[in-house]
Coordinates of C-alpha atoms in Angstrom, one line a residue:
Chain A
M200 CA -18.0 -30.6 1.1
Y201 CA -17.3 -28.6 -1.9
V202 CA -18.1 -24.9 -1.6
A203 CA -17.9 -23.3 -5.0
V204 CA -16.2 -20.0 -5.3
K205 CA -19.5 -18.1 -5.5
G206 CA -20.5 -14.8 -4.1
G207 CA -17.6 -12.9 -5.5
E208 CA -19.8 -9.8 -6.0
R209 CA -20.9 -9.7 -2.3
A210 CA -17.4 -10.3 -1.1
I211 CA -16.1 -7.4 -3.2
D212 CA -18.8 -5.0 -1.9
A213 CA -18.1 -6.1 1.7
A214 CA -14.4 -5.7 1.2
H215 CA -14.8 -2.2 -0.1
A216 CA -17.1 -1.2 2.7
W217 CA -14.5 -2.4 5.2
L218 CA -11.9 -0.4 3.4
D219 CA -14.0 2.7 3.7
R220 CA -14.4 2.2 7.4
S221 CA -10.7 1.5 8.0
R222 CA -9.8 4.7 6.0
R223 CA -11.9 6.8 8.2
G224 CA -10.3 5.4 11.4
P225 CA -11.8 6.0 14.9
V226 CA -14.8 8.3 14.5
D227 CA -13.9 10.1 17.7
Q228 CA -11.0 11.6 15.8
P229 CA -11.6 14.6 13.5
V230 CA -11.7 13.5 9.8
L231 CA -8.6 14.4 7.8
D232 CA -9.3 17.3 5.5
T233 CA -7.8 17.2 2.0
A234 CA -6.7 20.8 2.4
Q235 CA -4.6 19.7 5.4
I236 CA -3.1 17.0 3.3
R237 CA -2.4 19.4 0.5
D238 CA -0.8 22.0 2.8
Q239 CA 0.8 19.8 5.5
M240 CA 1.8 16.8 3.5
G241 CA 3.2 18.8 0.6
L242 CA 6.0 16.5 -0.4
A243 CA 3.7 13.5 -0.6
V244 CA 1.4 15.7 -2.8
T245 CA 4.2 16.7 -5.1
R246 CA 5.4 13.1 -5.5
V247 CA 1.9 12.1 -6.5
M248 CA 1.7 15.0 -8.9
A249 CA 5.1 14.2 -10.4
E250 CA 4.5 10.4 -11.0
G251 CA 0.8 10.9 -11.7
S252 CA 1.8 13.4 -14.4
L253 CA -0.9 15.8 -13.4
Y254 CA -0.3 19.1 -11.7
D255 CA -3.2 19.5 -9.4
P256 CA -2.5 19.7 -5.6
D257 CA -6.1 19.4 -4.6
L258 CA -6.7 16.2 -6.6
A259 CA -3.4 14.7 -5.4
A260 CA -4.4 15.4 -1.8
L261 CA -7.8 13.7 -2.5
A262 CA -6.0 10.7 -4.0
I263 CA -3.7 10.4 -1.0
K264 CA -6.7 10.5 1.3
Q265 CA -8.6 8.0 -0.8
A266 CA -5.5 5.7 -1.0
C267 CA -5.0 5.8 2.8
G268 CA -1.6 7.3 2.3
D269 CA -0.4 4.6 -0.2
L270 CA 1.3 6.9 -2.6
I271 CA 1.6 4.5 -5.5
E272 CA -2.1 3.8 -5.2
A273 CA -2.7 7.6 -5.1
I274 CA -0.5 8.0 -8.2
F275 CA -2.6 5.3 -9.9
L276 CA -5.9 7.2 -9.1
I277 CA -4.4 10.4 -10.6
R278 CA -3.2 8.6 -13.7
A279 CA -6.6 7.0 -14.3
Y280 CA -8.2 10.4 -13.9
R281 CA -5.7 12.1 -16.1
T282 CA -6.2 9.7 -19.0
T283 CA -9.8 10.8 -19.3
L284 CA -8.9 14.5 -19.6
P285 CA -9.1 16.1 -23.1
R286 CA -5.9 17.5 -24.5
F287 CA -6.6 20.9 -25.9
G288 CA -3.0 21.8 -26.6
A289 CA 0.6 22.0 -25.4
S290 CA 2.1 24.9 -23.5
I291 CA 5.2 26.6 -24.8
P292 CA 8.3 25.3 -23.0
I293 CA 8.6 26.6 -19.5
D294 CA 11.4 29.1 -18.9
T295 CA 13.2 27.8 -15.8
A296 CA 15.8 30.6 -16.0
A297 CA 12.8 32.9 -15.1
M298 CA 11.9 30.7 -12.1
R299 CA 10.9 32.4 -8.9
V300 CA 13.3 30.2 -6.9
K301 CA 12.8 29.2 -3.3
R302 CA 15.8 26.9 -3.3
R303 CA 18.8 26.9 -5.4
V304 CA 22.1 25.2 -4.7
S305 CA 25.2 24.5 -6.8
A306 CA 27.8 22.0 -5.7
T307 CA 30.2 23.2 -8.4
F308 CA 30.6 26.8 -7.5
K309 CA 30.8 28.4 -4.2
D310 CA 28.9 31.3 -5.4
A311 CA 27.2 32.4 -8.6
P312 CA 25.0 35.2 -9.7
G313 CA 21.7 34.7 -8.0
G314 CA 23.4 33.2 -5.0
Q315 CA 22.9 30.0 -3.1
I316 CA 19.5 29.7 -1.5
L317 CA 18.9 26.8 0.9
G318 CA 15.2 27.2 1.1
P319 CA 13.0 24.7 3.0
T320 CA 15.1 21.7 3.1
F321 CA 15.8 18.6 5.3
D322 CA 19.5 19.0 4.4
Y323 CA 21.6 19.6 7.6
T324 CA 18.6 18.8 9.9
H325 CA 19.5 16.3 12.6
R326 CA 17.3 13.4 12.1
L327 CA 16.0 13.4 15.6
L328 CA 12.3 12.9 16.2
D329 CA 10.8 16.2 17.2
F330 CA 8.4 15.3 19.9
R331 CA 7.0 18.8 19.9
L332 CA 5.3 18.0 16.7
M333 CA 3.5 15.2 18.5
A334 CA 2.5 17.5 21.4
D335 CA 1.1 20.5 19.6
G336 CA 2.9 21.1 16.3
E337 CA 2.9 24.8 16.7
L338 CA 5.4 26.9 14.8
P339 CA 8.5 28.2 16.5
T340 CA 8.1 31.8 17.5
E341 CA 11.1 33.2 15.8
P342 CA 10.0 35.4 12.8
L343 CA 11.3 34.6 9.3
A344 CA 14.6 36.2 8.5
E345 CA 14.6 39.2 6.2
G346 CA 14.8 38.5 2.6
D347 CA 13.1 35.1 2.8
E348 CA 10.6 36.2 0.3
T349 CA 12.6 36.0 -2.8
E350 CA 12.2 38.8 -5.3
P351 CA 11.2 37.5 -8.8
A352 CA 14.5 38.4 -10.4
A353 CA 15.6 36.1 -13.2
T354 CA 18.2 33.7 -11.9
P355 CA 20.6 32.5 -14.7
H356 CA 21.5 28.9 -14.8
V357 CA 24.9 28.1 -13.4
L358 CA 25.8 25.8 -16.3
S359 CA 25.3 28.7 -18.7
F360 CA 28.5 30.2 -17.3
L361 CA 30.4 27.0 -18.2
N362 CA 28.7 27.0 -21.5
R363 CA 29.9 30.5 -22.3
D364 CA 33.5 29.2 -22.1
G365 CA 32.7 26.1 -24.1
L366 CA 33.7 23.9 -21.2
I367 CA 30.5 22.0 -21.3
E368 CA 28.6 20.5 -24.2
D369 CA 26.2 22.9 -25.7
A370 CA 22.5 22.2 -25.0
A371 CA 21.2 23.4 -28.3
P372 CA 17.5 24.0 -28.6
D373 CA 15.7 21.2 -30.4
E374 CA 12.7 22.3 -32.3
T375 CA 11.5 18.7 -33.0
P376 CA 8.1 18.3 -31.4
P377 CA 8.5 15.7 -28.6
A378 CA 6.4 12.5 -28.8
D379 CA 3.8 11.9 -26.2
L380 CA 4.2 8.5 -24.5
T381 CA 0.7 8.7 -23.1
R382 CA -0.8 9.0 -26.7
E383 CA 1.5 6.9 -28.8
P384 CA 3.0 3.4 -28.0
M385 CA 6.6 3.6 -26.9
E386 CA 8.9 2.7 -29.7
L387 CA 12.5 1.7 -28.9
P388 CA 15.1 3.0 -29.2
A389 CA 13.6 6.2 -27.8
D390 CA 15.1 9.6 -28.3
R391 CA 16.2 11.7 -25.3
A392 CA 13.0 13.7 -25.1
L393 CA 10.9 10.6 -24.8
R394 CA 13.3 9.1 -22.3
L395 CA 13.1 12.2 -20.2
Q396 CA 9.4 12.1 -20.4
A397 CA 9.3 8.5 -19.2
L398 CA 11.8 9.2 -16.4
A399 CA 9.9 12.3 -15.2
R400 CA 6.9 10.1 -14.4
G401 CA 9.0 7.1 -13.4
D402 CA 9.1 5.6 -10.0
E403 CA 11.2 7.6 -7.6
G404 CA 12.5 4.5 -5.8
F405 CA 13.4 2.8 -9.1
L406 CA 15.3 5.8 -10.4
L407 CA 17.0 6.3 -7.0
G408 CA 18.3 2.7 -7.1
L409 CA 19.5 3.1 -10.7
A410 CA 21.1 6.4 -10.1
Y411 CA 22.8 5.0 -7.0
S412 CA 24.1 2.0 -9.0
T413 CA 25.8 4.5 -11.4
Q414 CA 27.5 6.1 -8.4
R415 CA 28.8 2.7 -7.3
G416 CA 30.4 1.9 -10.6
Y417 CA 27.7 0.4 -12.8
A418 CA 28.2 3.0 -15.6
R419 CA 29.7 5.6 -13.4
N420 CA 29.5 9.1 -14.9
H421 CA 31.0 11.3 -12.3
A422 CA 28.1 13.6 -11.6
F423 CA 28.4 17.0 -10.0
V424 CA 25.3 18.9 -9.1
G425 CA 25.8 21.9 -11.3
E426 CA 22.6 23.3 -10.1
L427 CA 19.5 22.2 -8.3
R428 CA 16.6 24.7 -8.3
I429 CA 13.1 24.6 -7.0
G430 CA 10.5 27.3 -7.6
M431 CA 7.5 28.6 -9.4
V432 CA 7.5 29.0 -13.2
A433 CA 4.8 30.4 -15.5
V434 CA 3.0 28.2 -17.9
E435 CA 2.3 30.0 -21.1
M436 CA 0.3 28.9 -24.1
D437 CA 0.0 30.2 -27.6
I438 CA -3.6 31.1 -28.2
P439 CA -4.3 31.0 -32.0
E440 CA -7.0 33.6 -31.8
L441 CA -4.6 36.1 -30.1
G442 CA -1.5 35.2 -32.1
F443 CA 0.7 35.3 -29.0
A444 CA 1.3 33.4 -25.8
I445 CA -0.4 34.2 -22.6
E446 CA 0.2 32.9 -19.1
I447 CA -2.4 30.4 -18.0
G448 CA -1.0 29.5 -14.6
E449 CA 2.0 28.7 -12.5
I450 CA 3.5 25.5 -11.4
E451 CA 6.3 24.5 -9.0
V452 CA 9.1 22.5 -10.5
T453 CA 12.4 21.0 -9.4
E454 CA 15.2 21.2 -12.0
C455 CA 18.5 19.5 -11.7
E456 CA 21.4 19.9 -14.1
T457 CA 24.5 17.8 -13.5
V458 CA 28.0 18.3 -14.8
N459 CA 29.4 15.0 -15.8
Q460 CA 32.6 13.4 -16.9
F461 CA 34.2 15.1 -19.8
K462 CA 34.8 13.6 -23.1
G463 CA 37.3 14.6 -25.7
S464 CA 39.8 13.3 -28.1
R465 CA 42.8 14.4 -30.1
S466 CA 40.5 16.2 -32.5
E467 CA 38.0 17.5 -30.0
P468 CA 38.9 19.5 -26.9
A469 CA 37.8 18.0 -23.6
Q470 CA 34.4 19.1 -22.5
F471 CA 32.0 18.3 -19.7
T472 CA 28.7 16.6 -20.4
R473 CA 25.3 17.0 -19.0
G474 CA 22.5 15.1 -17.3
Y475 CA 19.1 16.6 -16.8
G476 CA 16.2 16.2 -14.5
L477 CA 12.9 18.1 -14.3
T478 CA 9.9 17.1 -12.1
F479 CA 6.8 18.7 -10.7
G480 CA 6.8 20.1 -7.3
Q481 CA 9.6 19.9 -4.7
T482 CA 10.9 16.5 -5.6
E483 CA 14.7 16.9 -5.5
R484 CA 15.6 13.3 -4.8
K485 CA 13.7 12.4 -7.9
A486 CA 15.2 15.2 -10.1
L487 CA 18.7 14.3 -9.0
A488 CA 18.2 10.6 -9.8
M489 CA 16.6 11.4 -13.1
A490 CA 19.6 13.5 -14.1
L491 CA 22.0 10.7 -13.3
V492 CA 20.0 8.1 -15.2
D493 CA 19.5 10.5 -18.1
R494 CA 23.2 10.9 -18.3
A495 CA 23.9 7.1 -18.1
L496 CA 21.4 6.5 -20.9
R497 CA 23.3 8.9 -23.2
W498 CA 26.3 6.6 -23.5
E499 CA 25.8 5.8 -27.1
E500 CA 25.3 9.4 -28.3
L501 CA 28.5 10.4 -26.4
G502 CA 30.5 7.6 -27.8
E503 CA 31.0 5.8 -24.5
E504 CA 31.5 2.2 -23.9
D505 CA 28.5 -0.1 -23.2
Q506 CA 29.4 -1.5 -19.9
G507 CA 26.2 -3.6 -19.8
A508 CA 25.1 -1.7 -16.7
P509 CA 21.3 -1.6 -16.0
A510 CA 21.2 2.2 -16.0
Q511 CA 22.7 2.3 -19.6
D512 CA 20.1 -0.1 -20.9
Q513 CA 17.2 2.1 -22.2
E514 CA 15.0 -0.8 -22.9
F515 CA 15.5 -2.1 -19.4
V516 CA 15.0 1.3 -17.8
L517 CA 12.1 2.5 -19.8
S518 CA 10.2 -0.7 -19.7
H519 CA 10.4 -1.0 -15.9
C520 CA 10.4 2.6 -14.5
D521 CA 6.7 3.1 -14.5
N522 CA 5.4 2.1 -11.1
I523 CA 1.8 1.9 -12.2
Q524 CA 2.6 -0.7 -14.8
A525 CA 4.9 -2.5 -12.4
T526 CA 2.6 -2.6 -9.5
G527 CA -0.4 -3.7 -11.6
F528 CA 1.5 -6.6 -13.1
L529 CA 3.2 -7.6 -9.9
E530 CA -0.1 -7.6 -8.0
H531 CA -2.0 -9.4 -10.7
I532 CA -0.5 -12.6 -9.5
K533 CA -3.0 -12.3 -6.6
L534 CA -5.7 -13.0 -9.2
P535 CA -6.9 -16.6 -9.6
H536 CA -4.6 -18.7 -11.7
Y537 CA -6.4 -22.0 -11.0
V538 CA -6.5 -23.0 -14.7
D539 CA -2.9 -22.5 -15.4
F540 CA -1.8 -24.0 -12.2
Q541 CA -4.0 -27.0 -12.9
A542 CA -2.3 -27.4 -16.2
E543 CA 1.0 -27.3 -14.5
L544 CA 0.0 -29.8 -11.9
E545 CA -1.1 -32.3 -14.5
L546 CA 2.2 -31.8 -16.4
V547 CA 4.3 -32.2 -13.3
R548 CA 2.4 -35.3 -12.2
R549 CA 2.8 -36.8 -15.6
L550 CA 6.5 -36.0 -15.7
R551 CA 6.9 -37.5 -12.3
A552 CA 5.1 -40.6 -13.3
G553 CA 7.6 -41.0 -16.0
L554 CA 5.0 -41.1 -18.7
S555 CA 5.7 -39.6 -22.0
D556 CA 2.8 -38.6 -24.3
H557 CA 3.4 -41.8 -26.3
E558 CA 3.2 -44.1 -23.3
E559 CA 0.0 -42.3 -22.2
D560 CA -1.4 -42.8 -25.6
A561 CA -0.8 -46.5 -25.4
A562 CA -2.3 -46.7 -21.9
Chain B
M50 CA -28.3 2.8 -15.7
S51 CA -25.0 3.8 -17.1
D52 CA -22.8 6.4 -15.5
Q53 CA -23.4 9.7 -17.4
A54 CA -20.1 11.2 -16.3
Y55 CA -18.3 9.0 -18.9
N56 CA -18.7 8.3 -22.5
F57 CA -20.4 5.0 -23.6
A58 CA -18.1 2.2 -22.4
Y59 CA -15.8 4.7 -20.6
L60 CA -13.3 5.4 -23.4
D61 CA -13.7 8.6 -25.5
E62 CA -14.5 8.1 -29.1
D63 CA -11.1 9.2 -30.4
T64 CA -9.4 6.5 -28.2
K65 CA -11.9 3.9 -29.5
R66 CA -11.1 4.9 -33.0
M67 CA -7.4 4.5 -32.4
I68 CA -8.0 1.1 -30.8
R69 CA -10.3 0.0 -33.7
R70 CA -7.7 0.9 -36.2
A71 CA -5.2 -1.3 -34.3
I72 CA -7.8 -4.1 -34.2
L73 CA -8.5 -3.8 -38.0
K74 CA -4.8 -4.0 -38.6
G75 CA -4.5 -7.0 -36.4
I76 CA -7.3 -8.7 -38.3
A77 CA -5.7 -7.9 -41.6
V78 CA -2.4 -9.4 -40.4
P79 CA -3.4 -12.4 -38.2
G80 CA -1.2 -13.1 -35.3
Y81 CA 0.9 -9.9 -35.7
Q82 CA 1.2 -7.8 -32.6
V83 CA 0.0 -4.2 -33.4
P84 CA 1.4 -1.5 -31.1
F85 CA -1.3 0.7 -29.8
A86 CA -1.4 3.7 -27.4
S87 CA -2.9 1.8 -24.5
R88 CA -4.6 4.1 -22.0
E89 CA -4.4 4.1 -18.3
M90 CA -7.6 2.4 -17.1
P91 CA -9.3 2.7 -13.8
M92 CA -8.2 -0.9 -13.0
P93 CA -4.6 -2.0 -12.6
Y94 CA -2.3 -3.0 -15.5
G95 CA -2.2 -6.8 -15.5
W96 CA -5.8 -7.1 -14.5
G97 CA -7.3 -7.0 -17.9
T98 CA -6.8 -3.4 -19.1
G99 CA -6.0 -4.6 -22.6
G100 CA -9.1 -6.8 -22.8
V101 CA -11.2 -4.0 -21.4
Q102 CA -10.0 -1.5 -23.9
V103 CA -10.6 -3.9 -26.8
T104 CA -14.1 -4.7 -25.5
A105 CA -14.9 -1.0 -25.0
A106 CA -13.7 -0.2 -28.5
V107 CA -15.9 -2.7 -30.2
M108 CA -18.9 -2.7 -27.9
T109 CA -22.3 -1.5 -29.1
P110 CA -25.3 -0.7 -26.9
E111 CA -27.1 -3.8 -28.3
D112 CA -24.3 -6.2 -27.2
V113 CA -24.8 -8.9 -24.6
L114 CA -21.7 -9.2 -22.6
K115 CA -20.3 -12.2 -20.8
V116 CA -17.1 -11.9 -18.7
I117 CA -15.2 -14.9 -17.4
D118 CA -12.0 -15.5 -15.5
Q119 CA -10.7 -19.0 -15.2
G120 CA -13.8 -20.1 -17.1
A121 CA -16.1 -18.8 -14.4
D122 CA -18.5 -15.8 -14.4
D123 CA -18.3 -15.3 -10.6
T124 CA -14.6 -15.0 -10.0
T125 CA -13.8 -11.7 -8.4
N126 CA -12.1 -10.0 -11.3
A127 CA -14.7 -11.2 -13.8
V128 CA -17.4 -9.7 -11.5
S129 CA -15.4 -6.5 -11.3
I130 CA -15.0 -6.1 -15.1
R131 CA -18.6 -7.0 -15.8
K132 CA -19.7 -4.4 -13.3
F133 CA -17.5 -1.9 -15.0
F134 CA -19.3 -2.3 -18.3
Q135 CA -22.7 -2.4 -16.6
R136 CA -21.9 0.9 -15.1
T137 CA -20.2 2.7 -18.0
A138 CA -22.0 1.1 -20.9
G139 CA -25.3 -0.2 -19.4
V140 CA -25.2 -3.2 -21.7
A141 CA -27.0 -6.4 -21.0
T142 CA -24.9 -9.1 -19.5
T143 CA -25.3 -12.8 -19.3
E144 CA -23.6 -15.9 -18.0
R145 CA -24.7 -18.0 -20.9
T146 CA -22.1 -18.5 -23.6
S147 CA -24.7 -19.1 -26.2
E148 CA -26.5 -15.8 -25.4
A149 CA -23.5 -13.6 -25.4
T150 CA -22.4 -11.5 -28.4
M151 CA -19.2 -10.5 -26.7
I152 CA -17.2 -12.6 -24.3
Q153 CA -14.2 -11.2 -22.4
T154 CA -12.1 -13.9 -21.0
R155 CA -9.0 -14.5 -18.9
H156 CA -7.2 -17.9 -19.2
R157 CA -10.0 -20.0 -20.9
I158 CA -12.0 -20.5 -24.1
P159 CA -15.6 -21.5 -23.3
E160 CA -16.4 -25.1 -23.8
T161 CA -19.6 -24.3 -25.7
P162 CA -18.5 -23.8 -29.4
L163 CA -18.6 -20.2 -30.5
T164 CA -20.5 -18.9 -33.4
S165 CA -19.9 -16.4 -36.2
D166 CA -22.1 -13.9 -34.3
Q167 CA -19.7 -13.7 -31.4
I168 CA -16.5 -11.9 -30.5
L169 CA -14.1 -13.4 -28.0
V170 CA -11.7 -10.9 -26.3
Y171 CA -8.7 -12.3 -24.5
Q172 CA -6.8 -10.5 -21.7
V173 CA -3.2 -10.9 -22.4
P174 CA -0.4 -10.4 -19.8
I175 CA 2.7 -11.0 -22.1
P176 CA 1.8 -10.9 -25.8
E177 CA 5.3 -11.8 -26.9
P178 CA 5.7 -15.6 -27.4
M179 CA 9.4 -15.2 -27.6
R180 CA 9.7 -13.0 -24.5
F181 CA 11.2 -15.5 -22.1
L182 CA 13.7 -16.6 -24.7
E183 CA 14.6 -13.0 -25.7
P184 CA 13.7 -10.2 -23.3
R185 CA 14.4 -7.4 -25.7
E186 CA 11.5 -6.0 -27.7
T187 CA 13.8 -4.6 -30.4
E188 CA 15.1 -8.1 -30.9
T189 CA 11.8 -10.0 -30.8
R190 CA 10.3 -7.6 -33.4
R191 CA 13.2 -8.5 -35.7
I192 CA 12.5 -12.2 -35.0
H193 CA 8.9 -11.8 -36.1
A194 CA 9.8 -9.7 -39.1
L195 CA 12.1 -12.4 -40.4
A196 CA 10.0 -15.3 -39.1
D197 CA 13.2 -16.4 -37.4
Y198 CA 11.6 -18.8 -35.0
G199 CA 14.4 -21.3 -34.6
L200 CA 14.9 -20.3 -31.0
M201 CA 11.4 -21.5 -30.2
Q202 CA 11.9 -24.8 -32.0
V203 CA 15.1 -25.4 -30.1
R204 CA 13.4 -24.6 -26.8
L205 CA 10.6 -27.1 -27.6
Y206 CA 13.2 -29.7 -28.6
E207 CA 15.1 -29.2 -25.4
D208 CA 12.0 -29.8 -23.4
I209 CA 11.6 -33.1 -25.2
A210 CA 15.2 -34.0 -24.6
R211 CA 15.0 -33.2 -20.9
H212 CA 11.4 -34.2 -20.0
G213 CA 10.3 -36.5 -22.7
E214 CA 7.6 -34.0 -23.8
I215 CA 7.1 -30.4 -24.4
A216 CA 6.9 -29.0 -20.9
T217 CA 4.5 -26.1 -21.6
S218 CA 1.0 -26.6 -20.2
Y219 CA -0.5 -23.1 -20.8
A220 CA 0.2 -20.1 -23.1
Y221 CA 1.3 -22.8 -25.5
P222 CA 2.7 -21.1 -28.6
V223 CA 0.8 -21.3 -31.9
E224 CA 1.6 -20.6 -35.5
V225 CA -1.1 -18.4 -37.2
A226 CA -2.0 -18.9 -40.8
G227 CA 1.4 -20.3 -41.5
R228 CA 3.2 -17.1 -40.6
Y229 CA 3.4 -15.5 -37.2
V230 CA 4.1 -17.3 -34.0
M231 CA 1.6 -16.1 -31.4
D232 CA 1.0 -16.4 -27.7
P233 CA -2.6 -17.5 -27.2
S234 CA -2.6 -15.8 -23.8
P235 CA -2.3 -18.1 -20.7
I236 CA -5.1 -20.5 -21.7
P237 CA -4.4 -24.2 -20.9
K238 CA -3.1 -26.0 -23.9
F239 CA -6.3 -28.0 -23.7
D240 CA -8.0 -25.0 -25.2
N241 CA -5.6 -24.5 -28.1
P242 CA -7.5 -26.6 -30.6
K243 CA -10.5 -24.3 -30.1
L244 CA -8.4 -21.4 -31.5
D245 CA -8.3 -23.1 -34.9
D246 CA -10.9 -22.5 -37.6
C247 CA -13.1 -20.7 -35.0
P248 CA -16.2 -19.0 -36.5
A249 CA -16.0 -16.2 -33.9
I250 CA -13.6 -13.2 -34.1
Q251 CA -10.9 -13.6 -31.6
L252 CA -9.2 -10.4 -30.3
F253 CA -6.3 -10.2 -27.9
G254 CA -5.5 -7.1 -25.8
A255 CA -2.4 -6.5 -23.8
G256 CA -2.7 -3.1 -22.1
R257 CA 0.5 -2.8 -20.2
E258 CA 2.5 -4.0 -23.1
Q259 CA 0.6 -1.9 -25.6
R260 CA -0.2 -4.6 -28.1
I261 CA -3.3 -5.8 -29.9
Y262 CA -3.5 -8.9 -32.1
A263 CA -6.3 -10.9 -33.7
L264 CA -7.5 -14.0 -35.3
P265 CA -10.1 -13.5 -38.0
P266 CA -12.8 -16.1 -38.2
Y267 CA -11.8 -19.5 -39.6
T268 CA -8.1 -18.8 -39.3
H269 CA -5.8 -21.8 -39.3
V270 CA -4.0 -21.9 -35.9
R271 CA -1.5 -24.7 -35.4
S272 CA 0.0 -25.5 -32.0
L273 CA 3.8 -25.8 -32.5
D274 CA 5.0 -29.4 -32.4
F275 CA 7.2 -32.0 -34.1
E276 CA 6.1 -34.8 -36.4
D277 CA 7.3 -37.4 -33.9
H278 CA 6.0 -35.4 -31.0
P279 CA 2.6 -34.2 -32.1
F280 CA 0.7 -31.7 -30.0
R281 CA -1.8 -33.1 -27.5
A282 CA -4.4 -31.3 -25.6
T283 CA -4.4 -32.6 -22.0
K284 CA -6.6 -32.3 -19.0
A285 CA -7.1 -34.0 -15.6
D286 CA -8.1 -37.6 -16.2
H287 CA -11.4 -37.4 -14.4
A288 CA -15.0 -36.5 -15.0
C289 CA -16.6 -33.4 -13.5
A290 CA -18.0 -34.3 -10.0
I291 CA -21.0 -32.0 -10.6
C292 CA -22.2 -32.5 -14.2
G293 CA -20.3 -35.7 -15.0
S294 CA -18.7 -34.2 -18.2
A295 CA -15.6 -36.2 -19.2
S296 CA -14.6 -33.8 -22.0
S297 CA -14.5 -30.4 -20.3
Y298 CA -11.5 -28.8 -18.6
L299 CA -11.4 -29.4 -14.9
D300 CA -10.4 -27.4 -11.8
E301 CA -9.0 -29.4 -8.9
V302 CA -10.5 -28.5 -5.6
I303 CA -9.1 -29.5 -2.2
T304 CA -12.1 -30.5 -0.1
D305 CA -10.7 -31.4 3.3
D306 CA -7.7 -31.4 5.6
A307 CA -6.7 -34.9 4.6
G308 CA -6.0 -33.9 1.1
G309 CA -9.3 -35.0 -0.4
R310 CA -9.9 -33.6 -3.8
M311 CA -12.6 -33.3 -6.4
F312 CA -12.6 -32.2 -10.0
V313 CA -15.2 -29.8 -11.3
C314 CA -15.6 -28.0 -14.6
S315 CA -13.7 -24.8 -14.9
D316 CA -16.4 -23.5 -17.3
T317 CA -19.3 -22.8 -14.8
D318 CA -21.9 -22.0 -17.5
Y319 CA -21.1 -25.2 -19.4
C320 CA -21.2 -27.2 -16.1
A321 CA -24.6 -25.8 -15.1
Q322 CA -26.1 -26.4 -18.5
N323 CA -24.7 -29.9 -18.7
A324 CA -26.0 -30.7 -15.2
K325 CA -29.4 -29.6 -16.3
G326 CA -29.0 -31.8 -19.4
G327 CA -29.2 -28.9 -21.8
A328 CA -25.7 -28.2 -22.8

């Protein structure tokens, strides 16, 4: 007997009620507090803020809770919220040289003014499950070492020392106002500012894969981590009524500057080139990947050869790096396609029967 | 009724204005894909965000909205989108094609002929008809600018050479007003003739791809073909098992473990009216 596909509305309501119950889990366990997510799942929170393009740890924690820990779903919630917010202006560019760093490493110099600061990192941890965390999760009793609270002295960028000697390409300030890809349709080819904007909110996994591909020879660009720094920076905004900029808040960012293969010719002295990554929060895998992909995308401007590598192809990278676009379109194939499939069925049946349109006409 | 936390029909007025400008441009240049700054919507890309933005931009409080997916009002995503507008705009909704002033659709054109008082909004996944022949946007924009559509003709010819007919059964490309080649969205080619000379305004929204395009009323829309292989709209060679219509597009439904099948109208409103004898 034919049962029509009726009752979609009731099915949707019931499915969502089920989702609410499964999110809550067993009711004899305490409910997860968004403050706990914010403070104890900090790296998930920063990923959601970075790819959601909205710096708000509380909302990111809420999104993670609502999404049952599915970070792409959480990013989607944040994006959908962000798009409704009014834009009342743009900040002046943040000054990352004035960052209050909690982590700062350079792989190119053993030491540099400001020093190397490991900060809270997984690097050099042994990846052994720590069963104490399962038992009680209490902190070790050793007190923090002296000097862990970094004093807010300005820490100059490592690459500025290379720049002083002309060994690396100059990163001259560009006063052109950057386009906003959330307010204008992306036009290709995109300039570097727009590319960086897209990469900054791009999927960490996608950028990781692309960056990795450059390391394995698909448009290799010999990246050294000139500097990776994480810390708090002030956000300042020009207030027209005041006539000067005031600080409106602080955000945590990760900045990565790479020193890449040099270029040069008979007429131009050899010089290192740069890749750049900047992301919200402590998201260093993302910032590193972004810097490598940024550098790969600069092949044309630097007069390099088009190797046909995916990471060099800005249309490929920019059209596919957004995980909210990608996941939506991927998952839409779950929606009904009865009509198109029916059309295909008829076509295939007709082709298999060896009937052309003309023969069918005659029949 | 409507959710006071959001503007009427969800989008803010500036965004609606931006979208309306794109729509007007699209209507002025029929079949041309107008880039627009598509917003992130509270439903996923690929699930009708383009159609929803277009609908939201042109909707007025007096409108009566019908939403269909696969021709049916009660498919899950149609239900979801209809609820969205009930909640954010509080407009009246209907399942009757003839009562609606706006119809948002995915994959079908209603069987009941549309009128000049109606707007049909299509959800479009891939607006670029040349996309699977040429993946680069920079290149396809050049192709459209120069009306350099030879690639498409060759593809259609190769289909005939290989299969004896043009092996495209849905999203069948059309030429609009003698100029732009356009993707009519993944409607079955059975629906293509309804695009032509239609009294209603037809608007196409592709959210993820940031494109809007349009067919003004009574636009000539020709399905691409060859003189010796003319376009033919096809459907399953059956009549509807519920209403008996022999002229409507049919869904095939598997009814038992032994592979039993039946064919029923994909357009649920048409089927119900026809069964009542009032279509």
